[in-house]
Coordinates of C-alpha atoms in Angstrom, one line a residue:
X182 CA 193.4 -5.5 164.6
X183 CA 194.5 -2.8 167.3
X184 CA 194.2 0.4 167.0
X185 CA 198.2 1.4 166.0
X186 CA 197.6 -1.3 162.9
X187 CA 195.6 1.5 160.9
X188 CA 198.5 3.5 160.9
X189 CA 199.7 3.6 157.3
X190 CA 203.3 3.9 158.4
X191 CA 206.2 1.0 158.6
X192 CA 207.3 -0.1 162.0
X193 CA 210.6 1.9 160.7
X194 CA 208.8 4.9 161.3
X195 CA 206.0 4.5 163.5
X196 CA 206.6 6.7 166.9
X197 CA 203.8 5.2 169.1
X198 CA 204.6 1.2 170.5
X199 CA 201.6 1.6 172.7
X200 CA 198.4 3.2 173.2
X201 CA 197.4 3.1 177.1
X202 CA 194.1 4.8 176.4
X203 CA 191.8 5.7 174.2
X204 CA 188.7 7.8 173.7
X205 CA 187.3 7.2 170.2
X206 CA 187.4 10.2 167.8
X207 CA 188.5 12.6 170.6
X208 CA 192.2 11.8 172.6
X209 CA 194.6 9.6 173.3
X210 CA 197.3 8.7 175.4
X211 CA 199.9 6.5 174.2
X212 CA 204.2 5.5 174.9
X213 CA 207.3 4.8 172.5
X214 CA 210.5 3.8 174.2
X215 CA 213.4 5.5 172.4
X216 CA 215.1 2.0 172.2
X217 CA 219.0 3.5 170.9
X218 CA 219.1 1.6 167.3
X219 CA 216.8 4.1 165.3
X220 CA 218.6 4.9 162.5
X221 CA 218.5 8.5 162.8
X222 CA 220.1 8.4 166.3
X223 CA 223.5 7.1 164.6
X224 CA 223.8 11.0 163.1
X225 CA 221.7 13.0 165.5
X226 CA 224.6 13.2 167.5
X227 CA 227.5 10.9 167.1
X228 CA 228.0 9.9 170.5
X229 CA 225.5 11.7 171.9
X230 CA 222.1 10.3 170.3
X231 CA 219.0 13.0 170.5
X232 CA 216.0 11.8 169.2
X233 CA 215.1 14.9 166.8
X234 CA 212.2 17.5 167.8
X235 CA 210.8 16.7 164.5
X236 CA 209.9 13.4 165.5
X237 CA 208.8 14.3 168.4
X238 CA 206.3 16.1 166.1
X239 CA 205.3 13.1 164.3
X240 CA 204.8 11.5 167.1
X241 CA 201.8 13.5 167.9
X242 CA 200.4 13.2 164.7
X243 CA 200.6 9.8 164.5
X244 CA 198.5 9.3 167.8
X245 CA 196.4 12.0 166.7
X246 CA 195.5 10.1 163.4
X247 CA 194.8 7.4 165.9
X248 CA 192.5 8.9 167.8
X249 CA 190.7 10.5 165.1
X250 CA 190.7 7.5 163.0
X251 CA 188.9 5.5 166.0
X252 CA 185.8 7.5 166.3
X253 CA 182.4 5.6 166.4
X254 CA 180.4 8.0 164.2
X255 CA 182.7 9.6 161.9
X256 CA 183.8 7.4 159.1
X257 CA 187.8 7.2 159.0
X258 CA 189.2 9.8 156.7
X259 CA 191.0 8.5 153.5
X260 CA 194.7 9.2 152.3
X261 CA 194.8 10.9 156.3
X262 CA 198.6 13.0 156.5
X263 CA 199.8 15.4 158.0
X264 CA 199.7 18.9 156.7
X265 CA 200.0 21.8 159.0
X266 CA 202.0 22.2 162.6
X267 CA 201.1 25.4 164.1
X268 CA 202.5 26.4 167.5
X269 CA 205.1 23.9 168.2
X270 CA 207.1 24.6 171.0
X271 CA 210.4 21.9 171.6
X272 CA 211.5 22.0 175.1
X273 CA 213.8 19.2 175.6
X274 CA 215.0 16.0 173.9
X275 CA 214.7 12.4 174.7
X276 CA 217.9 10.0 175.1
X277 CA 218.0 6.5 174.7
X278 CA 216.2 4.2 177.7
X279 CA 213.6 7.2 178.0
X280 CA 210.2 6.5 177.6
X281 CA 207.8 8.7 175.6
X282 CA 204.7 9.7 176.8
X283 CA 202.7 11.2 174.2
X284 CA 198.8 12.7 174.2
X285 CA 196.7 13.8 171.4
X286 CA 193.4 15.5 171.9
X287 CA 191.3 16.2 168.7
X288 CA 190.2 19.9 168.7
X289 CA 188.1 20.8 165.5
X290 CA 187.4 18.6 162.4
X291 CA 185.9 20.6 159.1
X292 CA 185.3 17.8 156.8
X293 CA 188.4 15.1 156.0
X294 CA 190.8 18.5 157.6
X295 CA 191.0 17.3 161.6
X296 CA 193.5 19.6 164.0
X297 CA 194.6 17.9 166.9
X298 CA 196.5 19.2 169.7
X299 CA 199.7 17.3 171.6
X300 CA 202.0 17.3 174.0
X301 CA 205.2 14.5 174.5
X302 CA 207.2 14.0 178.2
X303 CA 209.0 11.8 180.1
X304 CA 207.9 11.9 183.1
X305 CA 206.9 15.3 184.2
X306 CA 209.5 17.1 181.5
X307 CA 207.7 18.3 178.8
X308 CA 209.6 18.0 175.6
X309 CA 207.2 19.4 172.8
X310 CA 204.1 20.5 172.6
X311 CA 202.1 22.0 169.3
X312 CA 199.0 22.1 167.4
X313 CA 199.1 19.3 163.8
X314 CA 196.7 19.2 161.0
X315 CA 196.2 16.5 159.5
X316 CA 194.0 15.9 156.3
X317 CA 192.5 13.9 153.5
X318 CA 189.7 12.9 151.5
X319 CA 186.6 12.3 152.9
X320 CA 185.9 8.3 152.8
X321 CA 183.2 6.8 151.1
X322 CA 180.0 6.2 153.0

């Protein structure tokens, strides 16, 4: 099972194809390719598809929760969401045909509560940036 199969999320809305590195329980770096047939491209804008800053967002948190997830001496955190963007900052937006590259560092964890900051470009464009939270209960050891 890779890494990206923990997510709890349906392909449908998983915003990470591919992690190209990964430092257990403390960052990652991974890619999505905004392919054109998301759904949410068809009304975000008619003829001139955007993918949404929002998701840009989620992408972060999703290979946050990743990185988190994947550390060696922390049992994973159950029921893990998101719960908190601080700071987010959106630059720019990604067309179809662009490529995503997305990083997520983990900054501070208090329990099953885990901040992570991020940062999504293509290329050397910075599209978003911003601090997520994400939480849940503390697993079972």
């Amino acid at each position: 099972m890779s890494a990206l199969d923990a997510l709890p999320h349906g392909p449908e809305f998983r915003f990470v194809d591919e992690i190209t590195e990964l430092e257990g329980g403390k960052r990652a770096l991974g890619r999505y390719t905004v392919r054109g047939d998301e759904a949410f491209l068809a009304g975000h804008f008619p003829g001139n598809p955007l993918m949404p800053g929002v998701i840009l967002l989620e992408a972060i948190a999703q290979l946050g929760g990743v990185a988190a997830q994947s550390d060696p001496e922390i049992p994973a955190v159950e029921g893990l969401l998101l719960t908190g963007i601080r700071g987010a900052k959106i630059l720019g937006a990604a067309v179809p045909g662009e490529v995503l590259e997305i990083s997520a560092t983990v900054e501070g964890r208090l329990g099953p509560m885990i901040q992570i900051g991020g940062e999504v470009k293509v290329g050397e464009r910075v599209l978003a940036t911003a601090k997520v939270q994400l939480a849940g209960a503390s697993s079972a050891e």
